[in-house]
Amino acid sequence: MALQHAEIVSLSKSVPETAINGDEPPPPYVLKQSVFGSIDICPPNGPFPVIDISLFSPSSSASQAHVHKELEKLRSALISGCIQVIGHGISSSFLDKVRELGKQFFELPMEEKQKYARPTNQIEGYGSNMIISENQVLDWSDRPSLWVFPQDTRNLHFWPQNPIGFREMLNEYAEKVKFVEQTLYKAITKSLNLEENSFLNMIGERAPVRARFNFYPLCSRPDLVLGVKPHTDRGGITILLQDKEVEGLQVRVDGKWFKIMSNGIFKSPLHRVVTNTEKLRMSVAVVSEAVVDKEIGAMEGLVNEERPRLYKNVKNFGAVAYESYQNEQIAMDAIKA
Ligand SMILES: O=C(O)CCC(=O)C(=O)O
Ligand SMILES: [Fe+2]
């Protein structure tokens, strides 16, 4: 699998260092002919269907009928794979703080950020793409990528101590997002008339969760490079905190990519990030994966004569997804039944 490959190319400058000079993007970043189409700066998708998750809380005073309607909406929204969540209880001032401390980290001198550098061949730490082949096209972004759950797997030496308050912020944000994610997992299973813990049980109690602070420096040639190449996320649910001002995420809503556990009912949308010449963009993605050695597959009750099993059961889907991403392939194609 990809993660065992050696890192075979090294670049003289990081993305932010290249961006500061406004240089033309070096060749490894320039997108070649892509099977997913050229970089057209299309209008942003959206707005995505809005789901009020406060209705799913056990303490909600909403009527059964109201909750049922919201579950139906969730189910139909997830056919395209993206929703906007409201009623999550995270204050906008706290979300601003997450964005602000993230940007402050990015603005630190490179040698300070390098204290948290991702070691070669590991996915955790501050850095950019892991390089696994000479032909790989690189993303115009860099990021700290940090394990946040289970708590005892946190590697705090990768967690920035500068700016002050970053670690505390991430700890609090991770807790809050975990609650949102669990509420969503339960609501999604309920919307399929399954027992509400069935997805959570399948991914395992110690399901790993990673937080990624994505930074996209300005780029002199947004027509030639991508912030992130087309991919489907490797986990179950990704909770994405978007930049307040700068757009860049493009989602292929009519794509045909599926989630394994819902036997194709819910989609895992293909998406990519474009760059711009004007402003840095930042997003925070929190991705939950299944426990590595736990097998995931279509839930009982979602496979029948009319809807035969679409995907093989799979362990460590993250590694399949990573390899596919680097090779511009769709991970789901690799596990068709
Ligand atoms: O920056 C974004 O909006 C999306 C980032 C993304 O796709 C990811 O981190 O998986
Ligand atoms: Fe993504």
Short mmCIF file of C-alpha atoms and ligand atoms in Angstrom, two decimals:
data_model
loop_
_atom_site.label_atom_id
_atom_site.label_comp_id
_atom_site.label_asym_id
_atom_site.label_seq_id
_atom_site.Cartn_x
_atom_site.Cartn_y
_atom_site.Cartn_z
CA MET A 1 0.00 0.00 0.00
CA ALA A 2 1.00 3.60 -0.54
CA LEU A 3 2.06 4.32 2.99
CA GLN A 4 4.90 1.84 2.80
CA HIS A 5 6.43 3.40 -0.31
CA ALA A 6 9.58 5.43 0.08
CA GLU A 7 9.41 9.15 -0.46
CA ILE A 8 11.47 9.49 -3.59
CA VAL A 9 11.38 13.09 -4.67
CA SER A 10 12.32 16.07 -2.61
CA LEU A 11 11.56 19.67 -3.51
CA SER A 12 13.85 22.54 -2.69
CA LYS A 13 11.01 24.80 -1.45
CA SER A 14 7.70 24.31 0.31
CA VAL A 15 4.44 25.57 -1.23
CA PRO A 16 4.25 28.70 0.96
CA GLU A 17 7.87 29.58 0.20
CA THR A 18 7.22 29.26 -3.51
CA ALA A 19 4.01 31.25 -3.20
CA ILE A 20 5.65 34.22 -1.44
CA ASN A 21 7.77 35.01 -4.46
CA GLY A 22 4.80 34.77 -6.80
CA ASP A 23 6.89 32.40 -8.94
CA GLU A 24 5.34 30.26 -11.64
CA PRO A 25 4.38 26.93 -10.04
CA PRO A 26 7.24 24.44 -10.43
CA PRO A 27 6.49 21.56 -12.83
CA PRO A 28 5.59 18.97 -10.14
CA TYR A 29 2.51 21.06 -9.26
CA VAL A 30 1.26 21.55 -12.80
CA LEU A 31 -1.77 19.43 -13.56
CA LYS A 32 -1.35 17.30 -16.63
CA GLN A 33 -4.22 15.95 -18.64
CA SER A 34 -6.70 14.92 -15.97
CA VAL A 35 -9.33 12.24 -16.36
CA PHE A 36 -11.50 14.45 -14.17
CA GLY A 37 -11.45 17.45 -16.51
CA SER A 38 -9.61 20.74 -16.66
CA ILE A 39 -9.48 23.40 -13.96
CA ASP A 40 -12.44 25.56 -14.75
CA ILE A 41 -13.18 28.03 -12.03
CA CYS A 42 -16.88 27.28 -11.90
CA PRO A 43 -19.35 28.90 -9.54
CA PRO A 44 -19.38 27.26 -6.11
CA ASN A 45 -21.84 24.45 -5.49
CA GLY A 46 -24.55 25.07 -3.15
CA PRO A 47 -26.17 25.97 -1.07
CA PHE A 48 -26.19 22.39 0.14
CA PRO A 49 -29.33 21.11 1.87
CA VAL A 50 -29.42 22.47 5.40
CA ILE A 51 -30.00 19.97 8.22
CA ASP A 52 -30.82 21.06 11.76
CA ILE A 53 -29.22 18.42 13.95
CA SER A 54 -30.60 19.92 17.17
CA LEU A 55 -33.82 18.11 16.22
CA PHE A 56 -32.04 14.76 16.69
CA SER A 57 -30.97 15.49 20.26
CA PRO A 58 -32.72 13.38 22.93
CA SER A 59 -33.58 16.62 24.73
CA SER A 60 -35.23 18.17 21.66
CA SER A 61 -38.84 19.19 22.18
CA ALA A 62 -39.60 18.87 18.46
CA SER A 63 -42.57 16.72 17.50
CA GLN A 64 -42.03 13.20 16.14
CA ALA A 65 -43.39 14.36 12.80
CA HIS A 66 -40.88 17.22 12.62
CA VAL A 67 -37.96 14.90 13.46
CA HIS A 68 -39.18 12.39 10.91
CA LYS A 69 -39.31 15.07 8.23
CA GLU A 70 -35.75 16.17 9.00
CA LEU A 71 -34.57 12.53 8.80
CA GLU A 72 -36.23 12.19 5.40
CA LYS A 73 -34.50 15.38 4.28
CA LEU A 74 -31.16 14.03 5.54
CA ARG A 75 -31.67 10.81 3.64
CA SER A 76 -32.44 12.51 0.36
CA ALA A 77 -29.66 15.08 0.82
CA LEU A 78 -27.04 12.38 1.30
CA ILE A 79 -27.79 10.92 -2.09
CA SER A 80 -25.44 13.62 -3.35
CA GLY A 81 -23.26 13.36 -0.26
CA CYS A 82 -23.04 16.93 1.07
CA ILE A 83 -25.06 18.82 3.63
CA GLN A 84 -24.73 22.00 5.62
CA VAL A 85 -25.24 21.35 9.32
CA ILE A 86 -26.95 23.87 11.61
CA GLY A 87 -28.13 23.48 15.20
CA HIS A 88 -24.74 21.98 16.14
CA GLY A 89 -24.33 24.17 19.20
CA ILE A 90 -20.81 25.36 18.30
CA SER A 91 -20.74 29.13 18.62
CA SER A 92 -19.63 31.19 15.65
CA SER A 93 -17.15 33.02 17.90
CA PHE A 94 -15.47 29.69 18.69
CA LEU A 95 -15.41 28.75 15.00
CA ASP A 96 -13.77 32.12 14.28
CA LYS A 97 -11.17 31.31 16.90
CA VAL A 98 -10.43 27.96 15.19
CA ARG A 99 -9.92 29.78 11.90
CA GLU A 100 -7.89 32.58 13.48
CA LEU A 101 -5.46 30.32 15.38
CA GLY A 102 -5.13 28.14 12.27
CA LYS A 103 -4.14 31.15 10.17
CA GLN A 104 -1.75 32.38 12.86
CA PHE A 105 0.01 29.03 12.75
CA PHE A 106 0.31 29.21 9.00
CA GLU A 107 1.80 32.71 9.19
CA LEU A 108 4.64 31.61 11.50
CA PRO A 109 8.16 31.46 10.04
CA MET A 110 8.88 28.21 8.27
CA GLU A 111 11.50 27.12 10.82
CA GLU A 112 8.91 27.40 13.60
CA LYS A 113 6.37 25.32 11.66
CA GLN A 114 9.05 22.80 10.83
CA LYS A 115 9.26 21.93 14.54
CA TYR A 116 6.08 19.96 13.91
CA ALA A 117 7.16 18.57 10.55
CA ARG A 118 5.71 15.33 9.25
CA PRO A 119 8.43 12.69 9.18
CA THR A 120 9.01 11.11 5.77
CA ASN A 121 6.63 8.18 5.25
CA GLN A 122 4.26 9.22 8.04
CA ILE A 123 0.96 10.94 7.53
CA GLU A 124 0.91 12.91 10.77
CA GLY A 125 2.54 16.32 11.26
CA TYR A 126 2.98 19.57 9.35
CA GLY A 127 3.82 19.31 5.69
CA SER A 128 2.46 18.75 2.25
CA ASN A 129 1.79 15.66 0.14
CA MET A 130 3.66 12.49 0.83
CA ILE A 131 5.52 11.84 -2.40
CA ILE A 132 5.25 8.29 -3.61
CA SER A 133 6.06 8.51 -7.31
CA GLU A 134 7.99 10.74 -9.66
CA ASN A 135 4.95 11.38 -11.84
CA GLN A 136 2.70 12.45 -8.99
CA VAL A 137 1.14 15.88 -9.36
CA LEU A 138 1.47 17.84 -6.13
CA ASP A 139 -1.23 19.84 -4.35
CA TRP A 140 -0.80 23.58 -3.83
CA SER A 141 -1.38 23.31 -0.12
CA ASP A 142 0.23 22.39 3.12
CA ARG A 143 -1.22 21.36 6.44
CA PRO A 144 -0.78 20.08 9.92
CA SER A 145 -2.59 16.74 9.99
CA LEU A 146 -3.14 15.47 13.53
CA TRP A 147 -4.76 12.45 15.13
CA VAL A 148 -7.31 13.67 17.66
CA PHE A 149 -9.08 10.41 18.66
CA PRO A 150 -8.78 8.03 20.37
CA GLN A 151 -7.30 10.43 22.89
CA ASP A 152 -4.52 8.07 23.92
CA THR A 153 -3.21 8.00 20.33
CA ARG A 154 -2.57 11.75 20.23
CA ASN A 155 1.03 12.61 19.44
CA LEU A 156 1.30 15.95 21.14
CA HIS A 157 4.77 16.70 19.81
CA PHE A 158 3.05 17.37 16.46
CA TRP A 159 0.46 19.69 18.05
CA PRO A 160 1.60 23.32 17.63
CA GLN A 161 2.44 25.13 20.88
CA ASN A 162 2.64 28.32 18.90
CA PRO A 163 0.33 30.28 18.54
CA ILE A 164 -0.60 30.13 22.21
CA GLY A 165 -3.92 28.43 22.71
CA PHE A 166 -3.76 26.29 19.54
CA ARG A 167 -3.63 22.98 21.44
CA GLU A 168 -6.48 23.92 23.77
CA MET A 169 -8.52 25.10 20.80
CA LEU A 170 -7.95 21.83 18.92
CA ASN A 171 -8.83 19.77 21.97
CA GLU A 172 -12.10 21.66 22.39
CA TYR A 173 -12.90 21.68 18.67
CA ALA A 174 -12.27 17.93 18.40
CA GLU A 175 -14.68 17.23 21.28
CA LYS A 176 -17.38 19.41 19.76
CA VAL A 177 -16.98 17.94 16.30
CA LYS A 178 -17.06 14.42 17.71
CA PHE A 179 -20.46 15.14 19.17
CA VAL A 180 -21.71 16.46 15.81
CA GLU A 181 -20.28 13.45 14.03
CA GLN A 182 -21.87 10.95 16.39
CA THR A 183 -25.21 12.71 16.13
CA LEU A 184 -24.96 12.49 12.36
CA TYR A 185 -23.95 8.82 12.32
CA LYS A 186 -26.96 7.99 14.46
CA ALA A 187 -29.36 10.11 12.44
CA ILE A 188 -28.10 8.68 9.16
CA THR A 189 -28.68 5.10 10.33
CA LYS A 190 -32.10 6.02 11.67
CA SER A 191 -32.99 7.55 8.32
CA LEU A 192 -32.32 4.11 6.81
CA ASN A 193 -34.54 2.45 9.42
CA LEU A 194 -31.55 0.74 11.00
CA GLU A 195 -30.68 0.60 14.69
CA GLU A 196 -29.08 3.97 15.48
CA ASN A 197 -25.71 2.59 16.60
CA SER A 198 -25.18 0.22 13.69
CA PHE A 199 -22.75 2.42 11.70
CA LEU A 200 -20.91 3.45 14.86
CA ASN A 201 -20.53 -0.19 15.91
CA MET A 202 -19.17 -1.10 12.50
CA ILE A 203 -16.43 1.56 12.52
CA GLY A 204 -15.50 0.57 16.07
CA GLU A 205 -15.37 2.29 19.44
CA ARG A 206 -11.76 3.33 18.91
CA ALA A 207 -12.38 4.72 15.42
CA PRO A 208 -9.48 7.00 14.52
CA VAL A 209 -10.31 10.65 13.85
CA ARG A 210 -7.91 13.08 12.21
CA ALA A 211 -7.98 16.87 12.01
CA ARG A 212 -6.42 18.52 9.00
CA PHE A 213 -5.84 22.28 8.80
CA ASN A 214 -5.60 22.88 5.07
CA PHE A 215 -3.82 26.03 3.89
CA TYR A 216 -3.96 27.12 0.28
CA PRO A 217 -1.49 29.96 -0.38
CA LEU A 218 -2.21 32.32 -3.23
CA CYS A 219 -1.07 31.04 -6.54
CA SER A 220 0.05 32.97 -9.61
CA ARG A 221 -1.50 30.36 -11.95
CA PRO A 222 -4.79 28.94 -10.63
CA ASP A 223 -5.43 27.66 -14.14
CA LEU A 224 -2.50 25.23 -13.84
CA VAL A 225 -2.56 23.85 -10.31
CA LEU A 226 -5.08 22.51 -7.80
CA GLY A 227 -5.15 23.09 -4.05
CA VAL A 228 -6.26 19.47 -3.68
CA LYS A 229 -6.63 17.06 -6.58
CA PRO A 230 -9.97 15.30 -7.13
CA HIS A 231 -10.64 12.75 -4.41
CA THR A 232 -13.29 11.11 -2.32
CA ASP A 233 -12.57 11.25 1.40
CA ARG A 234 -11.21 8.14 3.04
CA GLY A 235 -13.37 8.14 6.13
CA GLY A 236 -17.04 7.83 6.96
CA ILE A 237 -18.05 11.41 7.65
CA THR A 238 -15.91 14.49 7.04
CA ILE A 239 -16.86 17.61 8.94
CA LEU A 240 -15.48 20.57 7.05
CA LEU A 241 -15.09 24.06 8.45
CA GLN A 242 -14.87 26.36 5.47
CA ASP A 243 -13.00 29.63 5.07
CA LYS A 244 -15.37 32.50 5.79
CA GLU A 245 -14.42 34.56 2.78
CA VAL A 246 -12.48 32.58 0.23
CA GLU A 247 -14.13 29.92 -1.88
CA GLY A 248 -12.37 27.09 -3.60
CA LEU A 249 -14.10 23.78 -2.90
CA GLN A 250 -15.77 22.15 -5.89
CA VAL A 251 -17.95 19.09 -5.47
CA ARG A 252 -19.03 16.82 -8.29
CA VAL A 253 -22.60 16.38 -7.23
CA ASP A 254 -23.72 14.14 -10.05
CA GLY A 255 -20.80 11.76 -9.63
CA LYS A 256 -21.33 8.12 -9.03
CA TRP A 257 -19.30 7.40 -5.94
CA PHE A 258 -20.73 5.52 -3.07
CA LYS A 259 -20.42 4.82 0.54
CA ILE A 260 -19.69 1.25 1.36
CA MET A 261 -21.82 0.79 4.43
CA SER A 262 -25.02 2.13 2.89
CA ASN A 263 -24.63 -0.21 -0.08
CA GLY A 264 -24.65 2.71 -2.46
CA ILE A 265 -27.59 4.61 -1.01
CA PHE A 266 -25.36 7.42 0.19
CA LYS A 267 -22.66 8.89 -1.98
CA SER A 268 -19.09 9.86 -1.27
CA PRO A 269 -18.80 12.88 -3.55
CA LEU A 270 -15.74 13.55 -5.66
CA HIS A 271 -14.34 16.95 -4.81
CA ARG A 272 -11.32 19.15 -5.40
CA VAL A 273 -10.03 22.56 -4.35
CA VAL A 274 -9.02 25.33 -6.73
CA THR A 275 -6.56 28.12 -5.88
CA ASN A 276 -6.71 31.86 -6.50
CA THR A 277 -4.31 34.75 -7.11
CA GLU A 278 -5.67 37.01 -4.38
CA LYS A 279 -6.00 35.40 -0.97
CA LEU A 280 -4.87 32.56 1.24
CA ARG A 281 -7.66 30.08 1.88
CA MET A 282 -7.95 27.82 4.90
CA SER A 283 -10.27 24.97 5.81
CA VAL A 284 -10.35 22.46 8.66
CA ALA A 285 -11.41 18.91 7.83
CA VAL A 286 -12.11 16.40 10.60
CA VAL A 287 -12.32 12.91 9.16
CA SER A 288 -13.40 9.79 10.99
CA GLU A 289 -12.19 6.45 9.75
CA ALA A 290 -12.96 2.89 10.72
CA VAL A 291 -10.62 1.05 13.08
CA VAL A 292 -7.92 -0.27 10.71
CA ASP A 293 -8.45 -3.99 11.24
CA LYS A 294 -12.23 -3.77 11.40
CA GLU A 295 -14.00 -4.98 8.30
CA ILE A 296 -16.60 -2.62 6.92
CA GLY A 297 -19.28 -3.58 4.43
CA ALA A 298 -22.92 -3.09 3.54
CA MET A 299 -25.22 -3.19 6.57
CA GLU A 300 -27.59 -6.09 7.01
CA GLY A 301 -30.96 -4.95 5.82
CA LEU A 302 -29.58 -2.85 2.98
CA VAL A 303 -28.71 -5.78 0.74
CA ASN A 304 -31.56 -7.64 -0.92
CA GLU A 305 -32.61 -9.03 -4.28
CA GLU A 306 -33.44 -5.62 -5.65
CA ARG A 307 -30.28 -4.05 -4.29
CA PRO A 308 -27.50 -6.65 -4.45
CA ARG A 309 -24.22 -6.03 -2.64
CA LEU A 310 -22.28 -3.41 -4.60
CA TYR A 311 -18.96 -3.49 -2.76
CA LYS A 312 -16.72 -6.09 -1.20
CA ASN A 313 -16.20 -5.90 2.53
CA VAL A 314 -12.95 -4.10 3.17
CA LYS A 315 -10.41 -3.49 5.92
CA ASN A 316 -8.19 -0.39 6.01
CA PHE A 317 -10.11 1.44 3.30
CA GLY A 318 -8.00 4.51 4.10
CA ALA A 319 -4.96 2.94 2.49
CA VAL A 320 -6.95 2.00 -0.65
CA ALA A 321 -8.27 5.56 -0.83
CA TYR A 322 -4.82 7.09 -0.41
CA GLU A 323 -3.27 5.04 -3.17
CA SER A 324 -6.18 5.77 -5.51
CA TYR A 325 -5.90 9.49 -4.80
CA GLN A 326 -2.25 9.64 -5.74
CA ASN A 327 -2.97 7.74 -8.95
CA GLU A 328 -6.04 9.83 -9.89
CA GLN A 329 -8.34 6.86 -9.50
CA ILE A 330 -11.60 6.41 -7.66
CA ALA A 331 -11.12 4.31 -4.56
CA MET A 332 -14.59 2.78 -4.79
CA ASP A 333 -13.75 1.24 -8.18
CA ALA A 334 -11.08 -0.84 -6.50
CA ILE A 335 -13.56 -2.58 -4.20
CA LYS A 336 -16.52 -3.30 -6.49
CA ALA A 337 -18.18 -6.61 -5.65
O1 LIG B 1 -10.42 22.71 1.64
C1 LIG B 1 -11.50 22.16 1.41
O2 LIG B 1 -12.54 22.82 1.29
C2 LIG B 1 -11.59 20.67 1.28
C3 LIG B 1 -10.41 19.92 1.76
C4 LIG B 1 -10.56 18.44 1.53
O3 LIG B 1 -11.17 18.01 0.60
C5 LIG B 1 -9.99 17.51 2.50
O4 LIG B 1 -9.28 17.93 3.43
O5 LIG B 1 -10.26 16.29 2.34
FE FE B 2 -11.66 15.92 0.91
#
